[in-house]
Amino acid sequence: MTDNKLTLWQSIEVLTKTILNMQKELSLLKNTALDQDVTLEKGKELSSGIYEANFKLNKAINIATLPKIGHRMLSGELVILNHITKEEVKIPRDFHYLKVIKLNHDDYKLTFCNFLGNEFFEYKKYDPQYSDLSDEYKFVDFGSVKKTNNLKFKEYVGHAPKFFAVEGLIEPGSENHVIDLFELVRDGKGRKVGTLADEFGYFDDQNKLHYYNYHKSAESNTYDPESFSVKMINLDVKKIDKFHLIAEQGDIIIHTILENLDIF
């Protein structure tokens, strides 16, 4: 009996320490101030000579990652593209609606569905072409949406679709089109709420940063590690969905994949 009680108290002690450490980490994030340092650093190798680009707070906490998945329209089909492997997933017109789902505690994403709210990748889960796809294709991170207003996606969670994708402007140097998102209302097309980003960024073997924004150019910008700095658009981390990259070539806004830190 004594051993059981000791084990229980040890478990409680471990759990308490874990909670306190998490609270300390979240407190650091929630009180982001001007003197806190945000850097863009080289991460794990994704492919030969291509390394993940991670945004870190005070060189300790990974808060976001540059995307490798882009979204675009081509010949009426919505295309999800892995910019590293060049793998494409095509979403047919019937599934160009999007809804907000809750994956787990405080982790919300957009996903493609039809007018009835049936999710495309659930519908295709027994199709060998789609069954082994990773989640990065199945869900759209809120940070991947260039919002036109202060939209709070979490307020739209539910089975029914809340948005739909429409072909927008053509991307320079290609036949691809930008994907615009519109709010779905009773009478059909509501206000435009944003655009799906089509961006890609990585570090190479020489620690140079390569960044593409296909909405503006098919060519990349390349930055030496000493020639740029980054900052968050909003000092309140809970409202962050993009970052500024400050460089001699000119400042740019970067849309990222946010880490689920229970604060966004």
PDB file of C-alpha atoms in Angstrom:
ATOM      1  CA  MET A   1       0.000   0.000   0.000  1.00  0.00           C
ATOM      2  CA  THR A   2       2.854   2.334   0.919  1.00  0.00           C
ATOM      3  CA  ASP A   3       4.568   1.659  -2.412  1.00  0.00           C
ATOM      4  CA  ASN A   4       1.387   2.528  -4.282  1.00  0.00           C
ATOM      5  CA  LYS A   5       1.030   5.809  -2.383  1.00  0.00           C
ATOM      6  CA  LEU A   6       4.658   6.668  -3.048  1.00  0.00           C
ATOM      7  CA  THR A   7       4.231   5.963  -6.756  1.00  0.00           C
ATOM      8  CA  LEU A   8       1.116   8.125  -6.837  1.00  0.00           C
ATOM      9  CA  TRP A   9       2.846  11.051  -5.136  1.00  0.00           C
ATOM     10  CA  GLN A  10       5.842  10.699  -7.418  1.00  0.00           C
ATOM     11  CA  SER A  11       3.506  10.847 -10.396  1.00  0.00           C
ATOM     12  CA  ILE A  12       1.823  13.959  -9.007  1.00  0.00           C
ATOM     13  CA  GLU A  13       5.220  15.590  -8.464  1.00  0.00           C
ATOM     14  CA  VAL A  14       6.305  14.862 -12.042  1.00  0.00           C
ATOM     15  CA  LEU A  15       2.998  16.156 -13.398  1.00  0.00           C
ATOM     16  CA  THR A  16       3.251  19.320 -11.287  1.00  0.00           C
ATOM     17  CA  LYS A  17       6.775  20.039 -12.538  1.00  0.00           C
ATOM     18  CA  THR A  18       5.643  19.521 -16.133  1.00  0.00           C
ATOM     19  CA  ILE A  19       2.711  21.907 -15.702  1.00  0.00           C
ATOM     20  CA  LEU A  20       4.933  24.545 -14.078  1.00  0.00           C
ATOM     21  CA  ASN A  21       7.441  24.304 -16.932  1.00  0.00           C
ATOM     22  CA  MET A  22       4.646  24.664 -19.492  1.00  0.00           C
ATOM     23  CA  GLN A  23       3.240  27.667 -17.634  1.00  0.00           C
ATOM     24  CA  LYS A  24       6.681  29.271 -17.588  1.00  0.00           C
ATOM     25  CA  GLU A  25       7.071  28.709 -21.343  1.00  0.00           C
ATOM     26  CA  LEU A  26       3.613  30.051 -22.162  1.00  0.00           C
ATOM     27  CA  SER A  27       4.148  33.021 -19.856  1.00  0.00           C
ATOM     28  CA  LEU A  28       7.274  33.861 -21.838  1.00  0.00           C
ATOM     29  CA  LEU A  29       5.293  33.776 -25.060  1.00  0.00           C
ATOM     30  CA  LYS A  30       2.238  35.631 -23.831  1.00  0.00           C
ATOM     31  CA  ASN A  31       4.344  38.498 -22.541  1.00  0.00           C
ATOM     32  CA  THR A  32       6.324  38.992 -25.719  1.00  0.00           C
ATOM     33  CA  ALA A  33       8.008  42.382 -25.561  1.00  0.00           C
ATOM     34  CA  LEU A  34      10.219  44.549 -27.703  1.00  0.00           C
ATOM     35  CA  ASP A  35      13.411  43.207 -26.149  1.00  0.00           C
ATOM     36  CA  GLN A  36      12.617  39.584 -26.981  1.00  0.00           C
ATOM     37  CA  ASP A  37      14.507  38.104 -29.875  1.00  0.00           C
ATOM     38  CA  VAL A  38      12.870  36.385 -32.849  1.00  0.00           C
ATOM     39  CA  THR A  39      15.205  34.617 -35.264  1.00  0.00           C
ATOM     40  CA  LEU A  40      14.852  32.491 -38.386  1.00  0.00           C
ATOM     41  CA  GLU A  41      17.104  29.463 -38.022  1.00  0.00           C
ATOM     42  CA  LYS A  42      18.160  26.373 -39.941  1.00  0.00           C
ATOM     43  CA  GLY A  43      16.362  23.221 -38.836  1.00  0.00           C
ATOM     44  CA  LYS A  44      16.247  19.567 -39.811  1.00  0.00           C
ATOM     45  CA  GLU A  45      17.139  18.353 -43.305  1.00  0.00           C
ATOM     46  CA  LEU A  46      14.019  17.816 -45.418  1.00  0.00           C
ATOM     47  CA  SER A  47      15.765  16.658 -48.582  1.00  0.00           C
ATOM     48  CA  SER A  48      19.292  16.701 -49.965  1.00  0.00           C
ATOM     49  CA  GLY A  49      20.597  20.247 -49.412  1.00  0.00           C
ATOM     50  CA  ILE A  50      17.211  21.554 -48.235  1.00  0.00           C
ATOM     51  CA  TYR A  51      16.702  22.364 -44.552  1.00  0.00           C
ATOM     52  CA  GLU A  52      13.662  23.491 -42.611  1.00  0.00           C
ATOM     53  CA  ALA A  53      13.475  27.189 -41.697  1.00  0.00           C
ATOM     54  CA  ASN A  54      12.186  27.732 -38.161  1.00  0.00           C
ATOM     55  CA  PHE A  55      11.158  30.899 -36.352  1.00  0.00           C
ATOM     56  CA  LYS A  56      12.427  30.787 -32.773  1.00  0.00           C
ATOM     57  CA  LEU A  57      11.661  33.002 -29.817  1.00  0.00           C
ATOM     58  CA  ASN A  58      14.760  33.847 -27.755  1.00  0.00           C
ATOM     59  CA  LYS A  59      16.531  30.981 -29.584  1.00  0.00           C
ATOM     60  CA  ALA A  60      14.612  28.540 -27.396  1.00  0.00           C
ATOM     61  CA  ILE A  61      11.014  28.058 -28.512  1.00  0.00           C
ATOM     62  CA  ASN A  62      10.012  27.075 -32.029  1.00  0.00           C
ATOM     63  CA  ILE A  63       6.939  29.200 -32.805  1.00  0.00           C
ATOM     64  CA  ALA A  64       6.556  28.810 -36.583  1.00  0.00           C
ATOM     65  CA  THR A  65       8.016  27.193 -39.702  1.00  0.00           C
ATOM     66  CA  LEU A  66       8.330  28.370 -43.289  1.00  0.00           C
ATOM     67  CA  PRO A  67       5.912  26.377 -45.472  1.00  0.00           C
ATOM     68  CA  LYS A  68       6.753  23.737 -48.044  1.00  0.00           C
ATOM     69  CA  ILE A  69       3.132  23.118 -49.114  1.00  0.00           C
ATOM     70  CA  GLY A  70       1.458  25.570 -51.497  1.00  0.00           C
ATOM     71  CA  HIS A  71      -2.088  25.968 -52.852  1.00  0.00           C
ATOM     72  CA  ARG A  72      -3.045  27.103 -56.361  1.00  0.00           C
ATOM     73  CA  MET A  73      -5.695  26.688 -59.064  1.00  0.00           C
ATOM     74  CA  LEU A  74      -4.999  25.145 -62.473  1.00  0.00           C
ATOM     75  CA  SER A  75      -7.657  24.506 -65.139  1.00  0.00           C
ATOM     76  CA  GLY A  76     -10.434  24.667 -62.572  1.00  0.00           C
ATOM     77  CA  GLU A  77      -8.784  22.172 -60.209  1.00  0.00           C
ATOM     78  CA  LEU A  78      -7.439  23.088 -56.800  1.00  0.00           C
ATOM     79  CA  VAL A  79      -3.861  21.849 -56.520  1.00  0.00           C
ATOM     80  CA  ILE A  80      -1.972  21.177 -53.278  1.00  0.00           C
ATOM     81  CA  LEU A  81       1.739  21.109 -54.111  1.00  0.00           C
ATOM     82  CA  ASN A  82       4.739  19.947 -52.112  1.00  0.00           C
ATOM     83  CA  HIS A  83       7.422  22.354 -53.323  1.00  0.00           C
ATOM     84  CA  ILE A  84      10.224  19.968 -52.295  1.00  0.00           C
ATOM     85  CA  THR A  85       9.036  16.652 -53.738  1.00  0.00           C
ATOM     86  CA  LYS A  86       6.815  18.252 -56.437  1.00  0.00           C
ATOM     87  CA  GLU A  87       4.060  15.842 -55.373  1.00  0.00           C
ATOM     88  CA  GLU A  88       0.602  17.176 -56.276  1.00  0.00           C
ATOM     89  CA  VAL A  89      -2.823  16.456 -54.831  1.00  0.00           C
ATOM     90  CA  LYS A  90      -5.761  17.660 -56.908  1.00  0.00           C
ATOM     91  CA  ILE A  91      -9.084  18.553 -55.307  1.00  0.00           C
ATOM     92  CA  PRO A  92     -12.091  18.327 -57.679  1.00  0.00           C
ATOM     93  CA  ARG A  93     -14.542  21.200 -57.996  1.00  0.00           C
ATOM     94  CA  ASP A  94     -17.226  19.562 -55.802  1.00  0.00           C
ATOM     95  CA  PHE A  95     -14.831  19.771 -52.834  1.00  0.00           C
ATOM     96  CA  HIS A  96     -13.739  23.397 -53.159  1.00  0.00           C
ATOM     97  CA  TYR A  97     -15.540  24.266 -49.918  1.00  0.00           C
ATOM     98  CA  LEU A  98     -13.717  24.631 -46.613  1.00  0.00           C
ATOM     99  CA  LYS A  99     -14.754  24.211 -43.014  1.00  0.00           C
ATOM    100  CA  VAL A 100     -13.011  24.673 -39.667  1.00  0.00           C
ATOM    101  CA  ILE A 101     -12.397  21.556 -37.590  1.00  0.00           C
ATOM    102  CA  LYS A 102     -10.899  20.946 -34.166  1.00  0.00           C
ATOM    103  CA  LEU A 103      -8.225  18.244 -34.293  1.00  0.00           C
ATOM    104  CA  ASN A 104      -7.428  18.140 -30.586  1.00  0.00           C
ATOM    105  CA  HIS A 105      -7.120  20.504 -27.636  1.00  0.00           C
ATOM    106  CA  ASP A 106      -7.016  24.046 -29.046  1.00  0.00           C
ATOM    107  CA  ASP A 107      -5.697  22.861 -32.432  1.00  0.00           C
ATOM    108  CA  TYR A 108      -7.938  24.097 -35.246  1.00  0.00           C
ATOM    109  CA  LYS A 109      -7.449  23.785 -39.010  1.00  0.00           C
ATOM    110  CA  LEU A 110      -9.247  24.343 -42.288  1.00  0.00           C
ATOM    111  CA  THR A 111     -10.050  21.299 -44.426  1.00  0.00           C
ATOM    112  CA  PHE A 112     -11.614  20.786 -47.849  1.00  0.00           C
ATOM    113  CA  CYS A 113     -15.148  19.432 -48.056  1.00  0.00           C
ATOM    114  CA  ASN A 114     -18.234  19.376 -50.280  1.00  0.00           C
ATOM    115  CA  PHE A 115     -21.410  21.449 -49.891  1.00  0.00           C
ATOM    116  CA  LEU A 116     -22.723  18.961 -47.302  1.00  0.00           C
ATOM    117  CA  GLY A 117     -19.584  19.233 -45.166  1.00  0.00           C
ATOM    118  CA  ASN A 118     -18.211  15.793 -46.093  1.00  0.00           C
ATOM    119  CA  GLU A 119     -14.424  16.022 -45.918  1.00  0.00           C
ATOM    120  CA  PHE A 120     -12.558  15.218 -49.135  1.00  0.00           C
ATOM    121  CA  PHE A 121      -9.798  13.157 -47.545  1.00  0.00           C
ATOM    122  CA  GLU A 122     -12.294  11.163 -45.465  1.00  0.00           C
ATOM    123  CA  TYR A 123     -14.291  10.528 -48.627  1.00  0.00           C
ATOM    124  CA  LYS A 124     -11.119   9.300 -50.345  1.00  0.00           C
ATOM    125  CA  LYS A 125      -9.508   7.459 -47.423  1.00  0.00           C
ATOM    126  CA  TYR A 126      -9.858   4.031 -49.069  1.00  0.00           C
ATOM    127  CA  ASP A 127      -8.524   5.283 -52.388  1.00  0.00           C
ATOM    128  CA  PRO A 128      -4.854   4.163 -52.692  1.00  0.00           C
ATOM    129  CA  GLN A 129      -4.005   7.491 -54.327  1.00  0.00           C
ATOM    130  CA  TYR A 130      -4.969   9.397 -51.172  1.00  0.00           C
ATOM    131  CA  SER A 131      -4.889   6.936 -48.257  1.00  0.00           C
ATOM    132  CA  ASP A 132      -1.206   7.387 -47.361  1.00  0.00           C
ATOM    133  CA  LEU A 133      -1.042  11.176 -47.587  1.00  0.00           C
ATOM    134  CA  SER A 134       0.309  13.047 -44.573  1.00  0.00           C
ATOM    135  CA  ASP A 135      -1.761  15.578 -42.637  1.00  0.00           C
ATOM    136  CA  GLU A 136       0.096  18.515 -44.186  1.00  0.00           C
ATOM    137  CA  TYR A 137      -1.931  17.917 -47.359  1.00  0.00           C
ATOM    138  CA  LYS A 138      -5.229  17.313 -45.575  1.00  0.00           C
ATOM    139  CA  PHE A 139      -5.396  20.474 -43.487  1.00  0.00           C
ATOM    140  CA  VAL A 140      -4.762  24.164 -44.098  1.00  0.00           C
ATOM    141  CA  ASP A 141      -3.049  26.071 -41.304  1.00  0.00           C
ATOM    142  CA  PHE A 142      -4.592  29.438 -40.407  1.00  0.00           C
ATOM    143  CA  GLY A 143      -1.172  31.001 -40.979  1.00  0.00           C
ATOM    144  CA  SER A 144      -1.425  29.991 -44.654  1.00  0.00           C
ATOM    145  CA  VAL A 145      -4.337  32.371 -45.227  1.00  0.00           C
ATOM    146  CA  LYS A 146      -3.603  35.961 -46.239  1.00  0.00           C
ATOM    147  CA  LYS A 147      -6.559  37.449 -44.417  1.00  0.00           C
ATOM    148  CA  THR A 148      -8.298  40.568 -45.698  1.00  0.00           C
ATOM    149  CA  ASN A 149      -9.722  41.373 -42.269  1.00  0.00           C
ATOM    150  CA  ASN A 150      -9.398  40.363 -38.634  1.00  0.00           C
ATOM    151  CA  LEU A 151     -11.137  37.030 -39.122  1.00  0.00           C
ATOM    152  CA  LYS A 152     -11.236  34.614 -36.182  1.00  0.00           C
ATOM    153  CA  PHE A 153     -11.410  31.185 -37.793  1.00  0.00           C
ATOM    154  CA  LYS A 154     -12.039  29.356 -34.511  1.00  0.00           C
ATOM    155  CA  GLU A 155     -15.465  30.973 -34.325  1.00  0.00           C
ATOM    156  CA  TYR A 156     -16.444  29.111 -37.534  1.00  0.00           C
ATOM    157  CA  VAL A 157     -15.842  25.556 -36.257  1.00  0.00           C
ATOM    158  CA  GLY A 158     -18.568  23.076 -37.241  1.00  0.00           C
ATOM    159  CA  HIS A 159     -19.591  20.364 -39.706  1.00  0.00           C
ATOM    160  CA  ALA A 160     -21.025  22.668 -42.356  1.00  0.00           C
ATOM    161  CA  PRO A 161     -18.715  24.481 -44.803  1.00  0.00           C
ATOM    162  CA  LYS A 162     -18.149  28.166 -44.051  1.00  0.00           C
ATOM    163  CA  PHE A 163     -15.953  29.196 -47.007  1.00  0.00           C
ATOM    164  CA  PHE A 164     -15.355  28.292 -50.627  1.00  0.00           C
ATOM    165  CA  ALA A 165     -12.362  28.604 -52.949  1.00  0.00           C
ATOM    166  CA  VAL A 166     -12.468  30.644 -56.148  1.00  0.00           C
ATOM    167  CA  GLU A 167      -9.916  31.087 -58.937  1.00  0.00           C
ATOM    168  CA  GLY A 168      -8.187  34.447 -58.568  1.00  0.00           C
ATOM    169  CA  LEU A 169      -5.418  36.298 -60.384  1.00  0.00           C
ATOM    170  CA  ILE A 170      -2.827  34.414 -62.404  1.00  0.00           C
ATOM    171  CA  GLU A 171       0.550  33.735 -60.766  1.00  0.00           C
ATOM    172  CA  PRO A 172       3.427  35.451 -62.626  1.00  0.00           C
ATOM    173  CA  GLY A 173       5.363  33.251 -65.019  1.00  0.00           C
ATOM    174  CA  SER A 174       2.923  30.333 -64.918  1.00  0.00           C
ATOM    175  CA  GLU A 175      -0.566  29.137 -65.820  1.00  0.00           C
ATOM    176  CA  ASN A 176      -1.508  28.772 -62.156  1.00  0.00           C
ATOM    177  CA  HIS A 177      -4.011  31.010 -60.443  1.00  0.00           C
ATOM    178  CA  VAL A 178      -4.208  32.368 -56.913  1.00  0.00           C
ATOM    179  CA  ILE A 179      -6.914  30.847 -54.671  1.00  0.00           C
ATOM    180  CA  ASP A 180      -9.267  33.401 -53.132  1.00  0.00           C
ATOM    181  CA  LEU A 181     -11.484  32.449 -50.190  1.00  0.00           C
ATOM    182  CA  PHE A 182     -15.026  33.760 -49.816  1.00  0.00           C
ATOM    183  CA  GLU A 183     -17.424  33.433 -46.949  1.00  0.00           C
ATOM    184  CA  LEU A 184     -20.334  31.088 -47.661  1.00  0.00           C
ATOM    185  CA  VAL A 185     -23.676  32.746 -46.932  1.00  0.00           C
ATOM    186  CA  ARG A 186     -27.292  31.714 -47.413  1.00  0.00           C
ATOM    187  CA  ASP A 187     -27.533  33.430 -50.797  1.00  0.00           C
ATOM    188  CA  GLY A 188     -24.209  32.014 -52.021  1.00  0.00           C
ATOM    189  CA  LYS A 189     -21.100  34.193 -52.292  1.00  0.00           C
ATOM    190  CA  GLY A 190     -20.358  36.494 -49.382  1.00  0.00           C
ATOM    191  CA  ARG A 191     -17.392  38.719 -48.621  1.00  0.00           C
ATOM    192  CA  LYS A 192     -13.840  37.825 -49.556  1.00  0.00           C
ATOM    193  CA  VAL A 193     -12.007  36.726 -46.401  1.00  0.00           C
ATOM    194  CA  GLY A 194      -8.542  36.037 -47.759  1.00  0.00           C
ATOM    195  CA  THR A 195      -6.221  34.231 -50.147  1.00  0.00           C
ATOM    196  CA  LEU A 196      -4.417  30.918 -49.705  1.00  0.00           C
ATOM    197  CA  ALA A 197      -0.669  31.534 -49.617  1.00  0.00           C
ATOM    198  CA  ASP A 198       1.635  29.834 -52.111  1.00  0.00           C
ATOM    199  CA  GLU A 199       5.017  30.308 -50.464  1.00  0.00           C
ATOM    200  CA  PHE A 200       8.103  28.192 -49.843  1.00  0.00           C
ATOM    201  CA  GLY A 201      11.218  28.811 -47.804  1.00  0.00           C
ATOM    202  CA  TYR A 202      14.278  26.811 -46.791  1.00  0.00           C
ATOM    203  CA  PHE A 203      17.960  26.979 -45.885  1.00  0.00           C
ATOM    204  CA  ASP A 204      20.663  25.401 -48.069  1.00  0.00           C
ATOM    205  CA  ASP A 205      23.990  23.765 -47.153  1.00  0.00           C
ATOM    206  CA  GLN A 206      25.695  27.191 -47.067  1.00  0.00           C
ATOM    207  CA  ASN A 207      23.094  28.467 -44.562  1.00  0.00           C
ATOM    208  CA  LYS A 208      21.571  30.780 -47.163  1.00  0.00           C
ATOM    209  CA  LEU A 209      17.838  31.377 -46.962  1.00  0.00           C
ATOM    210  CA  HIS A 210      15.777  30.818 -50.114  1.00  0.00           C
ATOM    211  CA  TYR A 211      12.264  32.212 -50.170  1.00  0.00           C
ATOM    212  CA  TYR A 212       9.574  32.014 -52.868  1.00  0.00           C
ATOM    213  CA  ASN A 213       6.276  33.873 -53.006  1.00  0.00           C
ATOM    214  CA  TYR A 214       4.645  32.484 -56.145  1.00  0.00           C
ATOM    215  CA  HIS A 215       1.914  35.129 -56.023  1.00  0.00           C
ATOM    216  CA  LYS A 216       4.615  37.671 -56.920  1.00  0.00           C
ATOM    217  CA  SER A 217       7.286  35.778 -58.858  1.00  0.00           C
ATOM    218  CA  ALA A 218       8.386  32.320 -59.962  1.00  0.00           C
ATOM    219  CA  GLU A 219      11.935  33.236 -58.882  1.00  0.00           C
ATOM    220  CA  SER A 220      13.284  33.010 -55.357  1.00  0.00           C
ATOM    221  CA  ASN A 221      14.919  35.636 -53.187  1.00  0.00           C
ATOM    222  CA  THR A 222      18.175  34.488 -51.584  1.00  0.00           C
ATOM    223  CA  TYR A 223      19.553  35.905 -48.338  1.00  0.00           C
ATOM    224  CA  ASP A 224      22.890  35.480 -46.589  1.00  0.00           C
ATOM    225  CA  PRO A 225      22.422  34.681 -42.882  1.00  0.00           C
ATOM    226  CA  GLU A 226      23.959  38.024 -41.825  1.00  0.00           C
ATOM    227  CA  SER A 227      21.893  40.124 -44.244  1.00  0.00           C
ATOM    228  CA  PHE A 228      18.400  39.801 -42.790  1.00  0.00           C
ATOM    229  CA  SER A 229      16.436  39.897 -39.568  1.00  0.00           C
ATOM    230  CA  VAL A 230      12.853  39.018 -38.701  1.00  0.00           C
ATOM    231  CA  LYS A 231      10.173  40.390 -36.459  1.00  0.00           C
ATOM    232  CA  MET A 232       6.628  39.471 -35.582  1.00  0.00           C
ATOM    233  CA  ILE A 233       3.895  41.614 -37.099  1.00  0.00           C
ATOM    234  CA  ASN A 234       2.068  41.815 -33.773  1.00  0.00           C
ATOM    235  CA  LEU A 235       3.812  41.873 -30.408  1.00  0.00           C
ATOM    236  CA  ASP A 236       0.922  39.884 -28.912  1.00  0.00           C
ATOM    237  CA  VAL A 237       1.865  36.323 -29.903  1.00  0.00           C
ATOM    238  CA  LYS A 238      -1.764  35.197 -29.624  1.00  0.00           C
ATOM    239  CA  LYS A 239      -2.569  37.345 -32.686  1.00  0.00           C
ATOM    240  CA  ILE A 240       0.427  36.433 -34.837  1.00  0.00           C
ATOM    241  CA  ASP A 241      -0.212  34.885 -38.237  1.00  0.00           C
ATOM    242  CA  LYS A 242       2.694  36.363 -40.197  1.00  0.00           C
ATOM    243  CA  PHE A 243       6.216  37.765 -39.860  1.00  0.00           C
ATOM    244  CA  HIS A 244       8.322  40.517 -41.403  1.00  0.00           C
ATOM    245  CA  LEU A 245      11.635  39.606 -43.002  1.00  0.00           C
ATOM    246  CA  ILE A 246      13.805  42.720 -43.054  1.00  0.00           C
ATOM    247  CA  ALA A 247      16.617  42.744 -45.623  1.00  0.00           C
ATOM    248  CA  GLU A 248      18.591  45.029 -47.945  1.00  0.00           C
ATOM    249  CA  GLN A 249      16.552  43.763 -50.927  1.00  0.00           C
ATOM    250  CA  GLY A 250      13.426  45.074 -49.231  1.00  0.00           C
ATOM    251  CA  ASP A 251      11.104  44.023 -46.440  1.00  0.00           C
ATOM    252  CA  ILE A 252       8.646  41.207 -47.104  1.00  0.00           C
ATOM    253  CA  ILE A 253       5.743  39.651 -45.233  1.00  0.00           C
ATOM    254  CA  ILE A 254       5.983  35.893 -44.714  1.00  0.00           C
ATOM    255  CA  HIS A 255       3.064  33.587 -43.954  1.00  0.00           C
ATOM    256  CA  THR A 256       4.054  30.621 -41.804  1.00  0.00           C
ATOM    257  CA  ILE A 257       2.908  27.321 -40.357  1.00  0.00           C
ATOM    258  CA  LEU A 258       2.292  28.094 -36.691  1.00  0.00           C
ATOM    259  CA  GLU A 259       3.205  25.752 -33.875  1.00  0.00           C
ATOM    260  CA  ASN A 260       0.266  24.637 -31.737  1.00  0.00           C
ATOM    261  CA  LEU A 261       1.304  26.206 -28.426  1.00  0.00           C
ATOM    262  CA  ASP A 262      -2.248  26.478 -27.008  1.00  0.00           C
ATOM    263  CA  ILE A 263      -2.053  30.248 -27.276  1.00  0.00           C
ATOM    264  CA  PHE A 264      -2.859  31.107 -30.890  1.00  0.00           C
TER     265      PHE A 264
END
